[in-house]
XYZ file of C-alpha atoms in Angstrom:
305
model
C -55.920 5.790 -7.879
C -53.763 8.726 -8.839
C -50.152 8.834 -9.973
C -47.991 10.620 -7.411
C -44.728 12.389 -8.008
C -42.067 12.367 -5.301
C -41.545 16.104 -5.826
C -43.736 18.427 -3.805
C -43.833 21.385 -1.441
C -46.215 22.651 1.250
C -45.987 25.481 3.777
C -48.491 26.578 6.418
C -48.549 28.974 9.360
C -51.021 29.500 12.174
C -51.277 31.476 15.403
C -52.290 29.740 18.611
C -53.490 31.750 21.603
C -52.242 30.861 25.073
C -54.691 31.128 27.919
C -53.795 33.329 30.879
C -54.553 32.467 34.483
C -57.183 34.181 36.567
C -54.546 35.880 38.732
C -52.748 37.360 35.739
C -53.801 40.543 33.971
C -55.443 39.944 30.597
C -52.853 39.788 27.845
C -52.814 38.837 24.170
C -50.212 36.061 24.246
C -49.809 33.857 21.170
C -47.282 31.760 19.277
C -46.940 31.597 15.499
C -46.320 28.033 14.346
C -44.982 27.249 10.889
C -44.610 23.920 9.061
C -42.696 23.560 5.791
C -42.388 20.238 3.953
C -40.202 19.634 0.912
C -39.894 16.328 -0.928
C -37.739 15.145 -3.838
C -37.147 11.777 -5.466
C -35.372 8.962 -3.640
C -35.258 5.178 -3.879
C -36.738 4.857 -0.395
C -38.583 7.005 2.151
C -35.974 9.251 3.782
C -37.286 11.614 6.475
C -35.383 14.545 7.983
C -36.721 16.877 10.701
C -35.650 20.398 11.672
C -37.491 21.180 14.913
C -37.003 23.773 17.686
C -35.668 22.268 20.913
C -38.971 22.799 22.742
C -40.792 20.735 20.064
C -38.430 17.770 19.782
C -40.867 15.495 21.602
C -43.316 15.774 18.677
C -40.935 14.162 16.143
C -42.226 10.559 16.617
C -45.824 11.676 15.975
C -44.725 13.608 12.870
C -42.772 10.602 11.619
C -45.800 8.339 12.081
C -47.969 10.848 10.217
C -45.605 10.986 7.221
C -44.942 7.247 6.978
C -48.690 6.667 6.893
C -49.074 8.911 3.844
C -45.825 8.662 1.869
C -44.082 5.606 0.435
C -40.963 6.992 -1.237
C -39.034 10.243 -1.444
C -36.521 12.332 0.467
C -38.691 14.487 2.736
C -37.528 17.406 4.867
C -39.820 18.840 7.544
C -39.053 22.243 9.080
C -41.032 23.545 12.053
C -40.714 27.105 13.345
C -42.246 28.797 16.367
C -42.242 32.512 17.095
C -43.755 33.957 20.255
C -45.678 37.206 20.039
C -46.799 39.070 23.158
C -48.914 42.178 22.709
C -48.795 44.807 25.445
C -45.864 43.021 27.063
C -44.473 46.290 28.513
C -46.742 46.310 31.520
C -45.898 47.426 35.033
C -44.362 44.679 37.183
C -46.368 43.747 40.248
C -45.376 45.258 43.636
C -44.442 41.784 44.853
C -42.033 41.350 41.973
C -40.448 44.778 42.551
C -40.085 44.077 46.273
C -38.414 40.733 45.593
C -36.028 42.277 43.059
C -35.143 45.070 45.541
C -34.338 42.572 48.266
C -32.219 40.499 45.874
C -30.331 43.577 44.714
C -29.582 44.600 48.333
C -28.322 41.096 49.113
C -26.062 41.069 46.057
C -24.611 44.509 46.819
C -23.857 43.396 50.397
C -21.544 40.795 48.952
C -20.560 42.598 45.745
C -20.475 46.377 46.355
C -19.168 47.026 42.851
C -22.137 45.275 41.161
C -24.097 47.529 38.801
C -27.653 48.383 39.864
C -30.608 46.926 37.995
C -31.811 49.033 35.083
C -35.410 49.537 34.026
C -34.815 47.233 31.042
C -33.457 44.535 33.365
C -36.502 44.780 35.616
C -38.933 44.568 32.661
C -37.104 41.596 31.165
C -37.040 39.693 34.449
C -40.709 40.433 35.124
C -41.701 39.302 31.619
C -39.758 36.044 31.928
C -41.407 35.365 35.265
C -44.832 35.684 33.695
C -44.108 33.182 30.941
C -45.942 29.903 31.433
C -44.999 26.683 29.624
C -47.462 25.761 26.910
C -47.864 22.430 25.090
C -48.029 23.051 21.331
C -48.281 19.364 20.382
C -51.917 19.298 19.358
C -51.759 22.589 17.439
C -48.615 21.492 15.628
C -49.993 18.059 14.703
C -53.159 19.625 13.351
C -51.086 22.036 11.265
C -48.823 19.187 10.110
C -51.807 17.099 8.970
C -53.015 19.960 6.819
C -49.507 20.520 5.443
C -49.182 16.826 4.557
C -52.533 16.951 2.752
C -51.309 19.986 0.793
C -48.087 18.129 -0.001
C -50.038 15.112 -1.265
C -52.159 17.385 -3.451
C -48.997 18.976 -4.911
C -47.460 15.554 -5.555
C -50.689 14.401 -7.190
C -50.750 17.413 -9.529
C -47.128 16.825 -10.496
C -47.845 13.102 -10.929
C -50.727 13.845 -13.303
C -48.427 16.026 -15.400
C -45.794 13.259 -15.496
C -48.413 10.671 -16.474
C -49.538 12.769 -19.436
C -45.949 13.188 -20.570
C -45.280 9.450 -20.285
C -48.428 8.588 -22.242
C -47.305 10.952 -24.989
C -43.890 9.226 -25.138
C -45.404 5.746 -25.248
C -47.646 6.867 -28.120
C -44.567 8.078 -30.006
C -42.816 4.760 -29.356
C -45.791 2.877 -30.770
C -45.713 5.044 -33.877
C -42.004 4.278 -34.349
C -42.624 0.547 -33.860
C -45.434 0.625 -36.423
C -43.149 2.374 -38.897
C -40.497 -0.334 -38.455
C -42.838 -3.264 -39.199
C -43.121 -2.768 -43.013
C -39.403 -2.087 -43.378
C -38.329 -5.708 -42.863
C -40.269 -7.268 -45.827
C -38.963 -4.549 -48.116
C -35.395 -5.191 -46.959
C -35.806 -8.941 -47.504
C -37.184 -8.407 -51.014
C -34.339 -6.028 -51.868
C -31.745 -8.483 -50.556
C -33.311 -11.383 -52.477
C -33.051 -9.370 -55.703
C -29.404 -8.628 -54.944
C -28.649 -12.303 -54.347
C -30.303 -13.283 -57.641
C -28.389 -10.615 -59.570
C -25.092 -11.742 -58.054
C -25.770 -15.382 -58.891
C -26.661 -14.477 -62.474
C -23.498 -12.403 -62.824
C -21.435 -15.245 -61.443
C -23.002 -17.715 -63.874
C -22.471 -15.398 -66.815
C -18.800 -14.796 -66.025
C -17.894 -18.379 -65.221
C -18.155 -21.691 -66.967
C -20.058 -23.269 -64.106
C -22.296 -26.224 -64.762
C -24.747 -25.079 -62.097
C -28.282 -24.882 -63.457
C -30.152 -21.574 -63.221
C -32.854 -23.284 -61.144
C -30.287 -24.426 -58.581
C -28.749 -20.965 -58.494
C -32.145 -19.409 -57.893
C -32.883 -21.849 -55.067
C -29.554 -20.986 -53.482
C -30.338 -17.296 -53.730
C -33.741 -17.826 -52.120
C -32.106 -19.809 -49.298
C -29.662 -16.985 -48.669
C -32.495 -14.467 -48.707
C -34.452 -16.560 -46.215
C -31.469 -16.739 -43.860
C -31.059 -13.007 -44.206
C -34.746 -12.454 -43.373
C -34.392 -14.538 -40.212
C -31.349 -12.537 -39.106
C -33.035 -9.146 -39.504
C -36.543 -10.133 -38.399
C -37.585 -7.766 -35.598
C -41.203 -8.895 -35.265
C -40.511 -10.515 -31.894
C -38.856 -7.367 -30.558
C -41.725 -5.194 -31.817
C -44.271 -7.503 -30.152
C -42.477 -7.469 -26.812
C -42.015 -3.704 -27.024
C -45.742 -3.222 -27.648
C -46.502 -5.494 -24.698
C -44.277 -3.415 -22.391
C -45.906 -0.201 -23.614
C -49.356 -1.642 -22.911
C -48.275 -2.504 -19.369
C -46.905 1.015 -18.809
C -50.205 2.531 -19.948
C -52.115 0.136 -17.694
C -50.006 1.073 -14.662
C -50.431 4.789 -15.336
C -54.196 4.300 -15.563
C -54.344 2.303 -12.318
C -52.072 4.686 -10.373
C -50.731 3.990 -6.889
C -47.165 3.070 -5.991
C -45.759 2.146 -9.410
C -42.374 3.852 -9.746
C -40.264 0.711 -9.245
C -42.381 -1.360 -11.664
C -42.129 1.375 -14.272
C -38.375 1.465 -13.801
C -38.162 -2.272 -14.543
C -40.305 -1.901 -17.684
C -38.067 0.929 -18.914
C -35.087 -1.423 -18.704
C -36.987 -3.967 -20.813
C -37.877 -1.300 -23.385
C -34.219 -0.335 -23.637
C -33.237 -3.962 -24.193
C -35.709 -4.373 -27.066
C -34.600 -1.101 -28.689
C -30.949 -2.221 -28.493
C -31.777 -5.579 -30.071
C -33.717 -3.874 -32.834
C -30.716 -1.654 -33.518
C -28.307 -4.593 -33.610
C -30.509 -6.333 -36.225
C -30.799 -3.213 -38.313
C -29.897 -3.728 -41.949
C -30.808 -0.272 -43.198
C -30.262 3.331 -42.270
C -34.010 3.854 -41.789
C -34.268 1.050 -39.238
C -31.192 2.351 -37.425
C -32.807 5.772 -37.152
C -35.938 4.181 -35.718
C -33.848 2.423 -33.080
C -32.005 5.633 -32.151
C -35.259 7.610 -31.916
C -36.683 4.901 -29.663
C -33.681 5.085 -27.345
C -34.056 8.865 -27.061
C -37.728 8.540 -26.090
C -37.009 5.707 -23.647
C -34.316 7.790 -21.970
C -36.779 10.679 -21.598
C -39.253 8.278 -20.010
C -36.582 6.888 -17.675
C -35.646 10.361 -16.419
C -39.258 11.185 -15.545
C -40.031 7.787 -14.028
C -37.343 8.499 -11.411
C -39.728 11.127 -9.987
C -42.764 8.837 -9.678
C -43.543 7.318 -6.288
């Protein structure tokens, strides 16, 4: 399965012809339908629809279509419809003109001051009379299905880019963890030498009856306690385990954003613990660099479905 981003965009338009009746003169009557879908990241699936009034009844079908394809994200669907009538300035039928003349005479009988009908008024009324209701549901759903497929393709492309970036960051984290492993034995050896030197200085300055062998054992005990305090092997192991799981999830794909978010929290915890155990500037820098990379991963994981 692929990794999907919650960020995507798709826009489609199509023209649908409306059939004319046998009693009507042949006309080129069509409607231009447009579907635009935008999606951004969100904790849950949040759908919003902007539909013309004459297409409100299609919202449940559109909602069912989107919920069947998308799992998370804030999604906005805009539908537009523009009517286009070629050769609409045609002569009104004699029946229409006769009916308009009778209506105008009746109105003037009651309202002598009423303005007479203009040519533009007659053409507008005749055109509106010829308009027949048309159900655009099937055309719109077909267009919406294609737009949703385009949106999924866009989210898949963005998801692939995010997956590559995350894999690069996990590789950098592994390199930092590997660089931290040999630092601890060196620090322990350095600290043991310091303890021994301090014990020797103390023995030389004082008149203590403590034997050199006992002093050396005490120094080794202190060095061992120090090694236990700064040992980060457990943190490095857990960090590597979390990185392996992130790589596995990215390879498997699917709906993994929430699981990745949990793993990022665990990575941050291990990096903080490693920093708190740091006994050298080099190890502190490793911890800080890890936190920077983990924060970069966290920001991008927010966009994964």
